[in-house]
Amino acid sequence: MKIAVSASGPELDGPVDPRFGRCTYFLFVDADTMQFEAVENPNITSSSGAGIQSAQFVAEKGAKVLLTGSCGPNAFQTLQAAGVEVVVGVTGTIEDAVQQFKSGKFARADQPNVPSHSGMSMGGGATMDPGLGMGRGMGRGMGRGMGRGMGVGMGRGMGVGMGRGMGYGPSAQAPGMPPPTQDNPPGSPEEELQQLKQQAELLRQQMEMITKKIDDITKKNK
C-alpha cells in the first residue's frame, strides 16, 4: 500500500507538515518496505485551488491513504472521490506517522477539519484569515504564529516571505483538535492549552530540523 504524507522535508525523520495543499513536500511511502519517494509539492505557490490540485496529484501518484495535519473541504471531497483514505490531525515525524497508521492508531476522517478558504496569502508578508486574526511564520513552510487570537501563519521562506498559506484562531478548529462542545467551548482555556501544546511540539520539531540543516550546510562548506 502506498501512503502519502504531507511533509516539511524530504526525509522520513522530518516532521509532518500540518498543511496539505501547500505542504513543502509529499512523501510517498511503501507501507510494507518503508521505501519512499520525496516529491516537492508542485502546487505550493498556486494562487488558488492548491488543495484540489494537491489532492489530484496524490491520487495520480497512486496513494491509497493520506496522512496530514489539516485538510479543507474541496481537497477532502476530491480525495474521497478518488478513493483515497484521509487521516487528519497527524503530527510527529513521517516515519512515526506511518508506523502509527500501520498499527491502527489512526482513524479515518469522515469530514475535513478546517473550513474552506481558511487562509489567504497577502503578497510576500503576513497571512490573514478574515475574522481570525493574523499570523507570521518562520522557516521553509513550517512557521507558526503564536498566541490566542493571533492565528497561525504557515510560513514559507526565512527572511523572504513570512507567511503563505493558512491561519486559524479561536473561531476555527485546530488540526487534531476535538470539535467544540458545551464542556469545551471555542476559545476555552482547555482548547487554548491544547493548541499551545501542539504549536510547541511543532516548533520543537522545526528547530531540530533547522539545526540539522545548519550543521549539514556547515559541514559541506568546510
Short mmCIF file of N, CA and C in Angstrom, two decimals, residues 44-216:
data_model
loop_
_atom_site.label_atom_id
_atom_site.label_comp_id
_atom_site.label_asym_id
_atom_site.label_seq_id
_atom_site.Cartn_x
_atom_site.Cartn_y
_atom_site.Cartn_z
N ILE A 44 2.60 24.44 -4.30
CA ILE A 44 2.82 25.26 -3.11
C ILE A 44 2.65 26.75 -3.40
N THR A 45 2.92 27.18 -4.63
CA THR A 45 2.79 28.60 -4.97
C THR A 45 1.56 28.90 -5.80
N SER A 46 0.66 27.95 -5.91
CA SER A 46 -0.57 28.17 -6.69
C SER A 46 -1.37 29.33 -6.10
N SER A 47 -1.88 30.17 -6.96
CA SER A 47 -2.65 31.32 -6.48
C SER A 47 -4.00 30.90 -5.91
N SER A 48 -4.53 29.79 -6.39
CA SER A 48 -5.80 29.28 -5.87
C SER A 48 -5.92 27.80 -6.22
N GLY A 49 -6.80 27.12 -5.50
CA GLY A 49 -7.06 25.71 -5.80
C GLY A 49 -5.94 24.77 -5.44
N ALA A 50 -5.04 25.18 -4.54
CA ALA A 50 -3.90 24.33 -4.19
C ALA A 50 -4.36 23.01 -3.57
N GLY A 51 -5.42 23.05 -2.78
CA GLY A 51 -5.90 21.83 -2.13
C GLY A 51 -6.40 20.81 -3.13
N ILE A 52 -7.20 21.26 -4.08
CA ILE A 52 -7.75 20.36 -5.09
C ILE A 52 -6.63 19.81 -5.96
N GLN A 53 -5.71 20.69 -6.39
CA GLN A 53 -4.61 20.25 -7.25
C GLN A 53 -3.71 19.24 -6.53
N SER A 54 -3.46 19.50 -5.25
CA SER A 54 -2.63 18.57 -4.48
C SER A 54 -3.34 17.23 -4.29
N ALA A 55 -4.66 17.28 -4.09
CA ALA A 55 -5.44 16.05 -3.95
C ALA A 55 -5.37 15.22 -5.24
N GLN A 56 -5.50 15.89 -6.37
CA GLN A 56 -5.40 15.20 -7.66
C GLN A 56 -4.00 14.61 -7.85
N PHE A 57 -2.98 15.36 -7.44
CA PHE A 57 -1.60 14.90 -7.57
C PHE A 57 -1.37 13.64 -6.73
N VAL A 58 -1.86 13.64 -5.49
CA VAL A 58 -1.71 12.48 -4.60
C VAL A 58 -2.41 11.26 -5.20
N ALA A 59 -3.62 11.47 -5.73
CA ALA A 59 -4.36 10.36 -6.32
C ALA A 59 -3.66 9.82 -7.56
N GLU A 60 -3.12 10.73 -8.39
CA GLU A 60 -2.43 10.30 -9.61
C GLU A 60 -1.16 9.51 -9.31
N LYS A 61 -0.55 9.78 -8.15
CA LYS A 61 0.65 9.04 -7.75
C LYS A 61 0.33 7.66 -7.19
N GLY A 62 -0.96 7.35 -7.09
CA GLY A 62 -1.37 6.01 -6.67
C GLY A 62 -1.48 5.79 -5.17
N ALA A 63 -1.49 6.88 -4.39
CA ALA A 63 -1.62 6.74 -2.94
C ALA A 63 -3.04 6.28 -2.57
N LYS A 64 -3.12 5.41 -1.60
CA LYS A 64 -4.41 4.93 -1.11
C LYS A 64 -4.79 5.57 0.21
N VAL A 65 -3.79 6.17 0.88
CA VAL A 65 -4.01 6.80 2.18
C VAL A 65 -3.24 8.12 2.20
N LEU A 66 -3.83 9.15 2.81
CA LEU A 66 -3.14 10.40 3.04
C LEU A 66 -3.06 10.68 4.53
N LEU A 67 -1.86 10.96 5.03
CA LEU A 67 -1.66 11.37 6.41
C LEU A 67 -1.25 12.84 6.40
N THR A 68 -1.99 13.69 7.11
CA THR A 68 -1.69 15.11 7.11
C THR A 68 -2.22 15.75 8.39
N GLY A 69 -1.90 17.02 8.56
CA GLY A 69 -2.39 17.73 9.74
C GLY A 69 -3.79 18.26 9.54
N SER A 70 -4.00 18.92 8.41
CA SER A 70 -5.30 19.53 8.15
C SER A 70 -5.67 19.40 6.67
N CYS A 71 -6.97 19.35 6.42
CA CYS A 71 -7.46 19.16 5.05
C CYS A 71 -8.79 19.89 4.91
N GLY A 72 -8.89 20.74 3.90
CA GLY A 72 -10.10 21.50 3.67
C GLY A 72 -11.15 20.72 2.90
N PRO A 73 -12.36 21.28 2.81
CA PRO A 73 -13.50 20.57 2.19
C PRO A 73 -13.27 20.19 0.74
N ASN A 74 -12.74 21.09 -0.08
CA ASN A 74 -12.56 20.80 -1.51
C ASN A 74 -11.55 19.69 -1.73
N ALA A 75 -10.42 19.78 -1.03
CA ALA A 75 -9.41 18.73 -1.15
C ALA A 75 -9.94 17.41 -0.62
N PHE A 76 -10.67 17.47 0.49
CA PHE A 76 -11.21 16.26 1.10
C PHE A 76 -12.16 15.54 0.14
N GLN A 77 -13.05 16.30 -0.49
CA GLN A 77 -14.00 15.71 -1.42
C GLN A 77 -13.29 15.11 -2.63
N THR A 78 -12.26 15.80 -3.11
CA THR A 78 -11.50 15.29 -4.26
C THR A 78 -10.81 13.98 -3.91
N LEU A 79 -10.22 13.92 -2.72
CA LEU A 79 -9.53 12.69 -2.28
C LEU A 79 -10.53 11.55 -2.10
N GLN A 80 -11.68 11.85 -1.49
CA GLN A 80 -12.69 10.82 -1.31
C GLN A 80 -13.18 10.28 -2.65
N ALA A 81 -13.39 11.17 -3.59
CA ALA A 81 -13.88 10.76 -4.91
C ALA A 81 -12.85 9.87 -5.62
N ALA A 82 -11.58 10.07 -5.30
CA ALA A 82 -10.52 9.26 -5.92
C ALA A 82 -10.24 7.99 -5.13
N GLY A 83 -10.97 7.78 -4.04
CA GLY A 83 -10.79 6.57 -3.25
C GLY A 83 -9.60 6.61 -2.31
N VAL A 84 -9.14 7.82 -1.97
CA VAL A 84 -8.00 7.97 -1.05
C VAL A 84 -8.52 8.18 0.38
N GLU A 85 -8.09 7.33 1.28
CA GLU A 85 -8.48 7.45 2.69
C GLU A 85 -7.70 8.60 3.33
N VAL A 86 -8.39 9.47 4.07
CA VAL A 86 -7.77 10.65 4.64
C VAL A 86 -7.68 10.53 6.17
N VAL A 87 -6.51 10.81 6.70
CA VAL A 87 -6.30 10.85 8.16
C VAL A 87 -5.76 12.23 8.50
N VAL A 88 -6.44 12.97 9.38
CA VAL A 88 -6.01 14.32 9.72
C VAL A 88 -5.56 14.38 11.19
N GLY A 89 -5.00 15.52 11.58
CA GLY A 89 -4.52 15.69 12.94
C GLY A 89 -3.22 14.96 13.22
N VAL A 90 -2.47 14.63 12.16
CA VAL A 90 -1.24 13.85 12.31
C VAL A 90 -0.06 14.77 12.63
N THR A 91 0.74 14.41 13.62
CA THR A 91 1.93 15.17 13.99
C THR A 91 3.11 14.21 14.14
N GLY A 92 4.28 14.75 14.47
CA GLY A 92 5.46 13.91 14.65
C GLY A 92 6.23 13.73 13.35
N THR A 93 7.11 12.76 13.31
CA THR A 93 7.89 12.52 12.10
C THR A 93 7.08 11.68 11.11
N ILE A 94 7.51 11.72 9.86
CA ILE A 94 6.82 10.95 8.82
C ILE A 94 6.89 9.46 9.14
N GLU A 95 8.05 8.99 9.55
CA GLU A 95 8.21 7.56 9.85
C GLU A 95 7.30 7.13 10.99
N ASP A 96 7.25 7.93 12.06
CA ASP A 96 6.38 7.60 13.19
C ASP A 96 4.92 7.60 12.77
N ALA A 97 4.54 8.57 11.93
CA ALA A 97 3.15 8.66 11.48
C ALA A 97 2.74 7.42 10.69
N VAL A 98 3.63 6.96 9.81
CA VAL A 98 3.32 5.77 9.01
C VAL A 98 3.23 4.53 9.91
N GLN A 99 4.15 4.42 10.86
CA GLN A 99 4.14 3.27 11.76
C GLN A 99 2.87 3.26 12.62
N GLN A 100 2.45 4.44 13.09
CA GLN A 100 1.23 4.51 13.89
C GLN A 100 0.00 4.15 13.05
N PHE A 101 0.00 4.56 11.79
CA PHE A 101 -1.12 4.19 10.93
C PHE A 101 -1.14 2.67 10.74
N LYS A 102 0.02 2.08 10.51
CA LYS A 102 0.09 0.63 10.30
C LYS A 102 -0.36 -0.14 11.54
N SER A 103 -0.13 0.43 12.72
CA SER A 103 -0.53 -0.25 13.95
C SER A 103 -1.97 0.03 14.35
N GLY A 104 -2.69 0.78 13.52
CA GLY A 104 -4.11 1.02 13.76
C GLY A 104 -4.41 2.13 14.74
N LYS A 105 -3.45 3.03 14.99
CA LYS A 105 -3.67 4.09 15.97
C LYS A 105 -4.39 5.30 15.39
N PHE A 106 -4.54 5.37 14.07
CA PHE A 106 -5.23 6.48 13.43
C PHE A 106 -6.58 6.02 12.89
N ALA A 107 -7.55 6.90 13.00
CA ALA A 107 -8.88 6.62 12.44
C ALA A 107 -9.09 7.46 11.20
N ARG A 108 -9.78 6.89 10.24
CA ARG A 108 -10.09 7.61 9.00
C ARG A 108 -10.99 8.80 9.30
N ALA A 109 -10.71 9.94 8.68
CA ALA A 109 -11.53 11.13 8.87
C ALA A 109 -12.81 11.02 8.05
N ASP A 110 -13.92 11.41 8.66
CA ASP A 110 -15.21 11.39 7.96
C ASP A 110 -15.55 12.74 7.35
N GLN A 111 -14.76 13.77 7.72
CA GLN A 111 -15.01 15.11 7.21
C GLN A 111 -13.73 15.94 7.32
N PRO A 112 -13.64 17.05 6.58
CA PRO A 112 -12.46 17.91 6.68
C PRO A 112 -12.38 18.53 8.07
N ASN A 113 -11.18 18.94 8.47
CA ASN A 113 -11.04 19.53 9.81
C ASN A 113 -10.67 21.00 9.78
N VAL A 114 -10.72 21.61 8.60
CA VAL A 114 -10.59 23.07 8.51
C VAL A 114 -11.63 23.59 7.54
N PRO A 115 -12.11 24.82 7.73
CA PRO A 115 -13.13 25.37 6.84
C PRO A 115 -12.55 25.71 5.49
N SER A 116 -13.43 25.93 4.53
CA SER A 116 -12.99 26.31 3.19
C SER A 116 -12.34 27.68 3.23
N HIS A 117 -11.27 27.82 2.42
CA HIS A 117 -10.55 29.10 2.33
C HIS A 117 -10.18 29.60 3.71
N SER A 118 -9.51 28.74 4.50
CA SER A 118 -9.20 29.09 5.88
C SER A 118 -8.11 30.14 5.98
N GLY A 119 -7.44 30.44 4.89
CA GLY A 119 -6.42 31.49 4.97
C GLY A 119 -6.13 32.04 3.60
N MET A 120 -5.73 33.32 3.54
CA MET A 120 -5.40 33.95 2.27
C MET A 120 -4.02 34.56 2.38
N SER A 121 -3.20 34.31 1.37
CA SER A 121 -1.86 34.89 1.35
C SER A 121 -1.94 36.32 0.89
N MET A 122 -1.25 37.21 1.58
CA MET A 122 -1.25 38.63 1.22
C MET A 122 0.16 38.99 0.79
N GLY A 123 0.44 38.83 -0.50
CA GLY A 123 1.75 39.17 -1.02
C GLY A 123 2.80 38.26 -0.44
N GLY A 124 3.97 38.83 -0.10
CA GLY A 124 5.04 38.04 0.46
C GLY A 124 5.08 38.14 1.96
N GLY A 125 4.05 38.72 2.59
CA GLY A 125 4.15 39.00 4.01
C GLY A 125 3.22 38.18 4.85
N ALA A 126 2.37 38.87 5.62
CA ALA A 126 1.57 38.19 6.62
C ALA A 126 0.49 37.35 5.99
N THR A 127 0.03 36.39 6.74
CA THR A 127 -1.09 35.56 6.33
C THR A 127 -2.31 35.99 7.12
N MET A 128 -3.35 36.41 6.42
CA MET A 128 -4.53 36.89 7.13
C MET A 128 -5.70 36.00 6.86
N ASP A 129 -6.44 35.72 7.89
CA ASP A 129 -7.66 34.96 7.79
C ASP A 129 -8.77 35.88 8.26
N PRO A 130 -9.72 36.24 7.41
CA PRO A 130 -10.75 37.21 7.80
C PRO A 130 -11.44 36.78 9.08
N GLY A 131 -11.39 37.65 10.07
CA GLY A 131 -12.07 37.37 11.33
C GLY A 131 -11.29 36.47 12.26
N LEU A 132 -10.16 35.94 11.79
CA LEU A 132 -9.42 35.01 12.63
C LEU A 132 -8.07 35.57 13.05
N GLY A 133 -7.77 36.81 12.67
CA GLY A 133 -6.52 37.40 13.11
C GLY A 133 -5.41 37.20 12.10
N MET A 134 -4.19 37.46 12.55
CA MET A 134 -3.05 37.44 11.66
C MET A 134 -1.93 36.65 12.27
N GLY A 135 -1.19 35.89 11.46
CA GLY A 135 -0.06 35.13 11.99
C GLY A 135 1.14 35.27 11.09
N ARG A 136 2.33 35.11 11.64
CA ARG A 136 3.54 35.12 10.84
C ARG A 136 4.29 33.83 11.09
N GLY A 137 4.86 33.28 10.03
CA GLY A 137 5.58 32.02 10.16
C GLY A 137 7.04 32.20 9.88
N MET A 138 7.86 31.30 10.38
CA MET A 138 9.27 31.31 10.05
C MET A 138 9.64 29.95 9.52
N GLY A 139 10.63 29.94 8.65
CA GLY A 139 11.08 28.64 8.17
C GLY A 139 10.46 28.29 6.84
N ARG A 140 10.91 27.20 6.30
CA ARG A 140 10.50 26.77 4.96
C ARG A 140 9.22 25.97 5.04
N GLY A 141 8.12 26.70 5.02
CA GLY A 141 6.83 26.02 5.04
C GLY A 141 6.47 25.48 6.40
N MET A 142 7.06 26.07 7.49
CA MET A 142 6.85 25.42 8.78
C MET A 142 6.40 26.35 9.89
N GLY A 143 6.58 27.65 9.75
CA GLY A 143 6.43 28.51 10.92
C GLY A 143 5.00 28.67 11.36
N ARG A 144 4.84 28.97 12.64
CA ARG A 144 3.51 29.17 13.17
C ARG A 144 3.52 30.37 14.10
N GLY A 145 2.55 31.29 13.91
CA GLY A 145 2.45 32.43 14.81
C GLY A 145 1.78 32.01 16.09
N MET A 146 2.29 32.49 17.20
CA MET A 146 1.80 32.07 18.50
C MET A 146 0.76 33.06 19.02
N GLY A 147 -0.10 32.59 19.87
CA GLY A 147 -0.97 33.47 20.62
C GLY A 147 -2.42 33.34 20.24
N ARG A 148 -3.26 33.31 21.23
CA ARG A 148 -4.68 33.22 21.01
C ARG A 148 -5.17 34.49 20.33
N GLY A 149 -5.93 34.32 19.27
CA GLY A 149 -6.41 35.45 18.53
C GLY A 149 -5.43 35.95 17.49
N MET A 150 -4.20 35.40 17.51
CA MET A 150 -3.20 35.82 16.53
C MET A 150 -3.12 34.88 15.35
N GLY A 151 -3.84 33.78 15.40
CA GLY A 151 -3.85 32.84 14.29
C GLY A 151 -2.57 32.05 14.22
N VAL A 152 -2.46 31.30 13.14
CA VAL A 152 -1.26 30.50 12.91
C VAL A 152 -0.85 30.75 11.48
N GLY A 153 0.34 31.25 11.26
CA GLY A 153 0.80 31.53 9.90
C GLY A 153 1.73 30.44 9.45
N MET A 154 1.37 29.73 8.41
CA MET A 154 2.24 28.69 7.88
C MET A 154 3.20 29.35 6.91
N GLY A 155 4.41 29.57 7.30
CA GLY A 155 5.32 30.42 6.54
C GLY A 155 6.11 29.67 5.49
N ARG A 156 6.59 30.38 4.52
CA ARG A 156 7.49 29.80 3.53
C ARG A 156 8.55 30.83 3.20
N GLY A 157 9.80 30.47 3.47
CA GLY A 157 10.89 31.35 3.11
C GLY A 157 11.38 32.17 4.27
N MET A 158 12.47 31.76 4.93
CA MET A 158 13.01 32.51 6.05
C MET A 158 13.65 33.78 5.53
N GLY A 159 13.19 34.92 6.01
CA GLY A 159 13.75 36.18 5.61
C GLY A 159 13.27 36.65 4.25
N VAL A 160 12.40 35.87 3.62
CA VAL A 160 11.90 36.26 2.29
C VAL A 160 10.42 36.57 2.40
N GLY A 161 9.63 35.56 2.61
CA GLY A 161 8.21 35.76 2.83
C GLY A 161 7.88 35.18 4.18
N MET A 162 7.19 35.93 5.01
CA MET A 162 6.96 35.49 6.37
C MET A 162 5.63 34.81 6.55
N GLY A 163 4.88 34.58 5.51
CA GLY A 163 3.64 33.84 5.71
C GLY A 163 2.99 33.51 4.40
N ARG A 164 2.69 32.25 4.20
CA ARG A 164 1.97 31.86 2.99
C ARG A 164 1.12 30.67 3.33
N GLY A 165 -0.17 30.77 3.10
CA GLY A 165 -0.97 29.57 3.33
C GLY A 165 -2.18 29.85 4.17
N MET A 166 -2.18 29.33 5.40
CA MET A 166 -3.43 29.37 6.12
C MET A 166 -3.23 29.85 7.53
N GLY A 167 -4.33 30.35 8.11
CA GLY A 167 -4.26 30.75 9.51
C GLY A 167 -5.50 30.27 10.22
N TYR A 168 -5.39 30.14 11.51
CA TYR A 168 -6.62 29.86 12.25
C TYR A 168 -6.50 30.44 13.64
N GLY A 169 -7.61 30.79 14.21
CA GLY A 169 -7.65 31.38 15.54
C GLY A 169 -8.71 30.69 16.37
N PRO A 170 -9.22 31.36 17.41
CA PRO A 170 -10.16 30.70 18.31
C PRO A 170 -11.46 30.26 17.66
N SER A 171 -11.84 30.92 16.53
CA SER A 171 -13.13 30.56 15.94
C SER A 171 -13.03 29.42 14.95
N ALA A 172 -11.81 28.89 14.73
CA ALA A 172 -11.65 27.74 13.85
C ALA A 172 -11.02 26.60 14.61
N GLN A 173 -11.32 25.41 14.18
CA GLN A 173 -10.81 24.23 14.89
C GLN A 173 -9.40 23.91 14.43
N ALA A 174 -8.47 23.79 15.34
CA ALA A 174 -7.09 23.48 15.02
C ALA A 174 -6.96 22.03 14.59
N PRO A 175 -5.94 21.72 13.75
CA PRO A 175 -5.75 20.33 13.32
C PRO A 175 -5.60 19.39 14.50
N GLY A 176 -6.36 18.31 14.47
CA GLY A 176 -6.24 17.32 15.53
C GLY A 176 -7.05 17.63 16.76
N MET A 177 -7.70 18.80 16.81
CA MET A 177 -8.47 19.19 17.98
C MET A 177 -9.87 18.60 17.90
N PRO A 178 -10.44 18.21 19.06
CA PRO A 178 -11.82 17.73 19.06
C PRO A 178 -12.77 18.88 18.79
N PRO A 179 -13.94 18.62 18.23
CA PRO A 179 -14.88 19.69 17.96
C PRO A 179 -15.35 20.34 19.25
N PRO A 180 -15.67 21.66 19.22
CA PRO A 180 -16.14 22.34 20.41
C PRO A 180 -17.40 21.69 20.95
N THR A 181 -17.50 21.61 22.25
CA THR A 181 -18.68 21.08 22.91
C THR A 181 -19.06 22.03 24.04
N GLN A 182 -20.15 21.71 24.73
CA GLN A 182 -20.58 22.54 25.84
C GLN A 182 -19.53 22.54 26.94
N ASP A 183 -18.82 21.41 27.12
CA ASP A 183 -17.77 21.33 28.14
C ASP A 183 -16.45 21.90 27.65
N ASN A 184 -16.32 22.04 26.35
CA ASN A 184 -15.07 22.55 25.77
C ASN A 184 -15.41 23.55 24.67
N PRO A 185 -15.96 24.73 25.06
CA PRO A 185 -16.42 25.70 24.07
C PRO A 185 -15.27 26.30 23.29
N PRO A 186 -15.56 26.88 22.11
CA PRO A 186 -14.49 27.50 21.32
C PRO A 186 -13.81 28.60 22.12
N GLY A 187 -12.49 28.65 22.09
CA GLY A 187 -11.75 29.67 22.80
C GLY A 187 -11.62 29.42 24.28
N SER A 188 -12.00 28.23 24.75
CA SER A 188 -11.89 27.93 26.18
C SER A 188 -10.44 27.73 26.56
N PRO A 189 -10.11 27.85 27.85
CA PRO A 189 -8.72 27.62 28.29
C PRO A 189 -8.21 26.24 27.91
N GLU A 190 -9.09 25.22 27.94
CA GLU A 190 -8.66 23.86 27.58
C GLU A 190 -8.27 23.79 26.11
N GLU A 191 -9.07 24.43 25.26
CA GLU A 191 -8.76 24.42 23.83
C GLU A 191 -7.48 25.20 23.55
N GLU A 192 -7.33 26.35 24.22
CA GLU A 192 -6.12 27.15 24.02
C GLU A 192 -4.88 26.39 24.46
N LEU A 193 -5.00 25.68 25.60
CA LEU A 193 -3.86 24.91 26.11
C LEU A 193 -3.44 23.83 25.11
N GLN A 194 -4.43 23.12 24.54
CA GLN A 194 -4.14 22.07 23.58
C GLN A 194 -3.47 22.66 22.33
N GLN A 195 -3.96 23.82 21.88
CA GLN A 195 -3.37 24.47 20.72
C GLN A 195 -1.92 24.86 20.98
N LEU A 196 -1.68 25.42 22.17
CA LEU A 196 -0.32 25.85 22.50
C LEU A 196 0.63 24.66 22.62
N LYS A 197 0.16 23.56 23.18
CA LYS A 197 0.98 22.35 23.27
C LYS A 197 1.32 21.85 21.87
N GLN A 198 0.32 21.87 20.98
CA GLN A 198 0.54 21.40 19.61
C GLN A 198 1.53 22.30 18.89
N GLN A 199 1.42 23.62 19.11
CA GLN A 199 2.34 24.56 18.49
C GLN A 199 3.75 24.37 19.03
N ALA A 200 3.85 24.16 20.34
CA ALA A 200 5.17 23.98 20.96
C ALA A 200 5.87 22.73 20.41
N GLU A 201 5.11 21.64 20.23
CA GLU A 201 5.69 20.41 19.71
C GLU A 201 6.16 20.60 18.26
N LEU A 202 5.37 21.31 17.46
CA LEU A 202 5.77 21.55 16.08
C LEU A 202 7.02 22.42 16.01
N LEU A 203 7.06 23.45 16.87
CA LEU A 203 8.23 24.33 16.89
C LEU A 203 9.48 23.56 17.29
N ARG A 204 9.33 22.63 18.24
CA ARG A 204 10.47 21.82 18.66
C ARG A 204 10.99 21.00 17.48
N GLN A 205 10.06 20.38 16.74
CA GLN A 205 10.45 19.59 15.58
C GLN A 205 11.11 20.45 14.52
N GLN A 206 10.58 21.66 14.33
CA GLN A 206 11.15 22.57 13.34
C GLN A 206 12.58 22.95 13.73
N MET A 207 12.80 23.28 15.01
CA MET A 207 14.12 23.67 15.46
C MET A 207 15.12 22.53 15.27
N GLU A 208 14.70 21.31 15.51
CA GLU A 208 15.58 20.17 15.31
C GLU A 208 15.98 20.05 13.83
N MET A 209 14.99 20.23 12.95
CA MET A 209 15.27 20.10 11.53
C MET A 209 16.15 21.26 11.03
N ILE A 210 15.87 22.48 11.53
CA ILE A 210 16.67 23.64 11.13
C ILE A 210 18.11 23.48 11.61
N THR A 211 18.28 23.04 12.86
CA THR A 211 19.62 22.83 13.40
C THR A 211 20.38 21.79 12.59
N LYS A 212 19.69 20.70 12.22
CA LYS A 212 20.32 19.66 11.40
C LYS A 212 20.73 20.21 10.04
N LYS A 213 19.87 21.04 9.45
CA LYS A 213 20.17 21.63 8.15
C LYS A 213 21.38 22.55 8.25
N ILE A 214 21.44 23.34 9.32
CA ILE A 214 22.58 24.24 9.53
C ILE A 214 23.87 23.44 9.65
N ASP A 215 23.82 22.35 10.43
CA ASP A 215 25.00 21.50 10.60
C ASP A 215 25.45 20.91 9.27
N ASP A 216 24.47 20.45 8.47
CA ASP A 216 24.80 19.84 7.17
C ASP A 216 25.47 20.87 6.25
#
